[in-house]
Amino acid sequence: MHGWNSDELRKIADADDLHVSPFREDGSTYGTPTWIWSVAVAGALYVRGYNGHDSRWYRAATRQKAGRIVAAGLTKEVAFEPVDGPVLDSIDEAYRAKYRGNRYLEPMIGARARSATIRILPRDAEA
């Protein structure tokens, strides 16, 4: 699976307006758009569930594995992929850099949200 083109990723990463809509149970209707923080690390786009695995959008994204995002004036069909491992430290650093000073930063880099990290991949770029 290919990733984002650098221009799209830069626009999304620079903005603070990402809305995620995983598919509903029927696999074709988009869920209610949810505004969430996003960061880019090593050419990939990541988001986290503030309420960890209890975040409604996170549960839908991991169950349905696809949906759409709207950010920086772009609407993209996407795939959702849970991530774990050493990349989480780099994602923490990206959150610190982008959201420094925000009162919600600590929860977003805490264990609960960190355990609900998702990589978002453009579906139109799948191999």
PDB file of C-alpha atoms in Angstrom:
ATOM      1  CA  MET A   1       0.000   0.000   0.000  1.00  0.00           C
ATOM      2  CA  HIS A   2       1.362   3.386  -0.962  1.00  0.00           C
ATOM      3  CA  GLY A   3       1.163   6.373   1.345  1.00  0.00           C
ATOM      4  CA  TRP A   4       0.292  10.006   1.059  1.00  0.00           C
ATOM      5  CA  ASN A   5       1.797  12.295  -1.510  1.00  0.00           C
ATOM      6  CA  SER A   6       3.994  14.807   0.289  1.00  0.00           C
ATOM      7  CA  ASP A   7       1.848  17.847  -0.569  1.00  0.00           C
ATOM      8  CA  GLU A   8      -1.368  16.314   0.784  1.00  0.00           C
ATOM      9  CA  LEU A   9       0.340  15.057   3.926  1.00  0.00           C
ATOM     10  CA  ARG A  10       1.924  18.457   4.584  1.00  0.00           C
ATOM     11  CA  LYS A  11      -1.433  20.228   4.188  1.00  0.00           C
ATOM     12  CA  ILE A  12      -3.181  17.799   6.521  1.00  0.00           C
ATOM     13  CA  ALA A  13      -0.358  17.821   9.083  1.00  0.00           C
ATOM     14  CA  ASP A  14      -0.161  21.626   9.134  1.00  0.00           C
ATOM     15  CA  ALA A  15      -3.906  22.004   9.658  1.00  0.00           C
ATOM     16  CA  ASP A  16      -5.830  21.320  12.841  1.00  0.00           C
ATOM     17  CA  ASP A  17      -9.153  20.403  11.260  1.00  0.00           C
ATOM     18  CA  LEU A  18      -9.125  16.643  10.605  1.00  0.00           C
ATOM     19  CA  HIS A  19     -12.546  15.017  10.786  1.00  0.00           C
ATOM     20  CA  VAL A  20     -12.692  11.238  10.684  1.00  0.00           C
ATOM     21  CA  SER A  21     -15.746   9.222   9.581  1.00  0.00           C
ATOM     22  CA  PRO A  22     -15.273   5.460   9.755  1.00  0.00           C
ATOM     23  CA  PHE A  23     -17.960   3.433   8.040  1.00  0.00           C
ATOM     24  CA  ARG A  24     -20.993   2.388  10.054  1.00  0.00           C
ATOM     25  CA  GLU A  25     -21.843  -1.301  10.532  1.00  0.00           C
ATOM     26  CA  ASP A  26     -23.300  -1.538   7.002  1.00  0.00           C
ATOM     27  CA  GLY A  27     -19.826  -0.893   5.572  1.00  0.00           C
ATOM     28  CA  SER A  28     -21.020   1.820   3.194  1.00  0.00           C
ATOM     29  CA  THR A  29     -22.574   4.641   5.256  1.00  0.00           C
ATOM     30  CA  TYR A  30     -20.111   7.075   6.804  1.00  0.00           C
ATOM     31  CA  GLY A  31     -20.316   7.692  10.532  1.00  0.00           C
ATOM     32  CA  THR A  32     -20.704  11.136  12.069  1.00  0.00           C
ATOM     33  CA  PRO A  33     -17.551  13.190  11.418  1.00  0.00           C
ATOM     34  CA  THR A  34     -15.435  13.478  14.562  1.00  0.00           C
ATOM     35  CA  TRP A  35     -12.806  16.188  14.905  1.00  0.00           C
ATOM     36  CA  ILE A  36      -9.514  14.747  16.124  1.00  0.00           C
ATOM     37  CA  TRP A  37      -5.874  15.715  16.364  1.00  0.00           C
ATOM     38  CA  SER A  38      -3.544  14.396  13.704  1.00  0.00           C
ATOM     39  CA  VAL A  39       0.213  14.262  13.221  1.00  0.00           C
ATOM     40  CA  ALA A  40       2.567  13.154  10.474  1.00  0.00           C
ATOM     41  CA  VAL A  41       5.610  10.997  11.197  1.00  0.00           C
ATOM     42  CA  ALA A  42       8.001   9.642   8.563  1.00  0.00           C
ATOM     43  CA  GLY A  43       5.534  10.140   5.704  1.00  0.00           C
ATOM     44  CA  ALA A  44       2.550   8.610   7.504  1.00  0.00           C
ATOM     45  CA  LEU A  45      -0.559  10.160   9.086  1.00  0.00           C
ATOM     46  CA  TYR A  46      -1.557   9.197  12.638  1.00  0.00           C
ATOM     47  CA  VAL A  47      -4.459   9.909  14.983  1.00  0.00           C
ATOM     48  CA  ARG A  48      -5.364   8.798  18.487  1.00  0.00           C
ATOM     49  CA  GLY A  49      -8.535   8.179  20.407  1.00  0.00           C
ATOM     50  CA  TYR A  50      -8.634  10.632  23.325  1.00  0.00           C
ATOM     51  CA  ASN A  51     -10.712   8.121  25.293  1.00  0.00           C
ATOM     52  CA  GLY A  52      -8.530   5.241  24.179  1.00  0.00           C
ATOM     53  CA  HIS A  53     -10.303   2.083  23.067  1.00  0.00           C
ATOM     54  CA  ASP A  54     -13.577   3.556  24.378  1.00  0.00           C
ATOM     55  CA  SER A  55     -13.576   6.284  21.690  1.00  0.00           C
ATOM     56  CA  ARG A  56     -16.568   5.584  19.462  1.00  0.00           C
ATOM     57  CA  TRP A  57     -14.791   6.539  16.236  1.00  0.00           C
ATOM     58  CA  TYR A  58     -11.801   4.339  17.223  1.00  0.00           C
ATOM     59  CA  ARG A  59     -14.011   1.294  17.757  1.00  0.00           C
ATOM     60  CA  ALA A  60     -15.670   1.869  14.360  1.00  0.00           C
ATOM     61  CA  ALA A  61     -12.311   2.444  12.624  1.00  0.00           C
ATOM     62  CA  THR A  62     -10.798  -0.772  13.981  1.00  0.00           C
ATOM     63  CA  ARG A  63     -13.929  -2.767  13.195  1.00  0.00           C
ATOM     64  CA  GLN A  64     -14.647  -1.382   9.712  1.00  0.00           C
ATOM     65  CA  LYS A  65     -11.010  -0.610   8.754  1.00  0.00           C
ATOM     66  CA  ALA A  66     -12.113   2.088   6.300  1.00  0.00           C
ATOM     67  CA  GLY A  67     -13.996   5.344   5.931  1.00  0.00           C
ATOM     68  CA  ARG A  68     -13.145   8.898   5.020  1.00  0.00           C
ATOM     69  CA  ILE A  69     -11.402  11.957   6.370  1.00  0.00           C
ATOM     70  CA  VAL A  70     -11.906  15.625   5.653  1.00  0.00           C
ATOM     71  CA  ALA A  71      -8.969  17.914   6.381  1.00  0.00           C
ATOM     72  CA  ALA A  72      -7.266  20.974   4.915  1.00  0.00           C
ATOM     73  CA  GLY A  73      -9.910  21.230   2.192  1.00  0.00           C
ATOM     74  CA  LEU A  74      -9.358  17.601   1.137  1.00  0.00           C
ATOM     75  CA  THR A  75     -11.829  14.723   1.294  1.00  0.00           C
ATOM     76  CA  LYS A  76     -10.152  11.322   1.124  1.00  0.00           C
ATOM     77  CA  GLU A  77     -11.299   7.713   1.224  1.00  0.00           C
ATOM     78  CA  VAL A  78      -9.010   6.038   3.737  1.00  0.00           C
ATOM     79  CA  ALA A  79      -8.037   2.804   5.466  1.00  0.00           C
ATOM     80  CA  PHE A  80      -7.430   2.624   9.220  1.00  0.00           C
ATOM     81  CA  GLU A  81      -4.651   0.519  10.672  1.00  0.00           C
ATOM     82  CA  PRO A  82      -3.895   0.201  14.415  1.00  0.00           C
ATOM     83  CA  VAL A  83      -0.213   0.677  15.252  1.00  0.00           C
ATOM     84  CA  ASP A  84       2.017  -0.241  18.141  1.00  0.00           C
ATOM     85  CA  GLY A  85       5.710  -0.421  18.899  1.00  0.00           C
ATOM     86  CA  PRO A  86       8.611   2.022  18.718  1.00  0.00           C
ATOM     87  CA  VAL A  87       6.851   4.406  16.306  1.00  0.00           C
ATOM     88  CA  LEU A  88       4.610   5.459  19.224  1.00  0.00           C
ATOM     89  CA  ASP A  89       7.511   7.422  20.736  1.00  0.00           C
ATOM     90  CA  SER A  90       7.934   9.395  17.493  1.00  0.00           C
ATOM     91  CA  ILE A  91       4.190  10.016  17.378  1.00  0.00           C
ATOM     92  CA  ASP A  92       4.338  11.338  20.966  1.00  0.00           C
ATOM     93  CA  GLU A  93       7.068  13.760  19.903  1.00  0.00           C
ATOM     94  CA  ALA A  94       5.012  14.927  16.926  1.00  0.00           C
ATOM     95  CA  TYR A  95       2.029  15.574  19.236  1.00  0.00           C
ATOM     96  CA  ARG A  96       4.301  17.536  21.616  1.00  0.00           C
ATOM     97  CA  ALA A  97       5.611  19.676  18.756  1.00  0.00           C
ATOM     98  CA  LYS A  98       2.233  20.379  17.153  1.00  0.00           C
ATOM     99  CA  TYR A  99       0.070  20.793  20.258  1.00  0.00           C
ATOM    100  CA  ARG A 100       2.559  22.217  22.769  1.00  0.00           C
ATOM    101  CA  GLY A 101       0.809  24.260  25.440  1.00  0.00           C
ATOM    102  CA  ASN A 102      -2.615  22.707  24.886  1.00  0.00           C
ATOM    103  CA  ARG A 103      -4.267  21.367  28.027  1.00  0.00           C
ATOM    104  CA  TYR A 104      -5.236  18.155  26.220  1.00  0.00           C
ATOM    105  CA  LEU A 105      -1.657  17.278  25.230  1.00  0.00           C
ATOM    106  CA  GLU A 106      -0.804  15.160  28.277  1.00  0.00           C
ATOM    107  CA  PRO A 107      -3.845  12.879  27.905  1.00  0.00           C
ATOM    108  CA  MET A 108      -3.075  12.492  24.176  1.00  0.00           C
ATOM    109  CA  ILE A 109       0.420  11.201  24.888  1.00  0.00           C
ATOM    110  CA  GLY A 110      -0.693   9.174  27.913  1.00  0.00           C
ATOM    111  CA  ALA A 111      -1.145   5.401  27.968  1.00  0.00           C
ATOM    112  CA  ARG A 112      -4.908   5.425  27.268  1.00  0.00           C
ATOM    113  CA  ALA A 113      -4.760   7.463  24.034  1.00  0.00           C
ATOM    114  CA  ARG A 114      -1.389   6.014  23.019  1.00  0.00           C
ATOM    115  CA  SER A 115      -2.928   2.518  23.054  1.00  0.00           C
ATOM    116  CA  ALA A 116      -5.531   3.740  20.524  1.00  0.00           C
ATOM    117  CA  THR A 117      -3.165   4.993  17.812  1.00  0.00           C
ATOM    118  CA  ILE A 118      -4.266   4.574  14.203  1.00  0.00           C
ATOM    119  CA  ARG A 119      -2.369   5.093  10.954  1.00  0.00           C
ATOM    120  CA  ILE A 120      -4.564   6.553   8.221  1.00  0.00           C
ATOM    121  CA  LEU A 121      -3.760   5.502   4.672  1.00  0.00           C
ATOM    122  CA  PRO A 122      -5.342   6.869   1.496  1.00  0.00           C
ATOM    123  CA  ARG A 123      -7.417   4.104  -0.106  1.00  0.00           C
ATOM    124  CA  ASP A 124      -7.048   5.489  -3.593  1.00  0.00           C
ATOM    125  CA  ALA A 125      -3.315   4.824  -3.230  1.00  0.00           C
ATOM    126  CA  GLU A 126      -3.639   1.129  -2.361  1.00  0.00           C
ATOM    127  CA  ALA A 127      -1.482  -1.201  -4.390  1.00  0.00           C
TER     128      ALA A 127
END
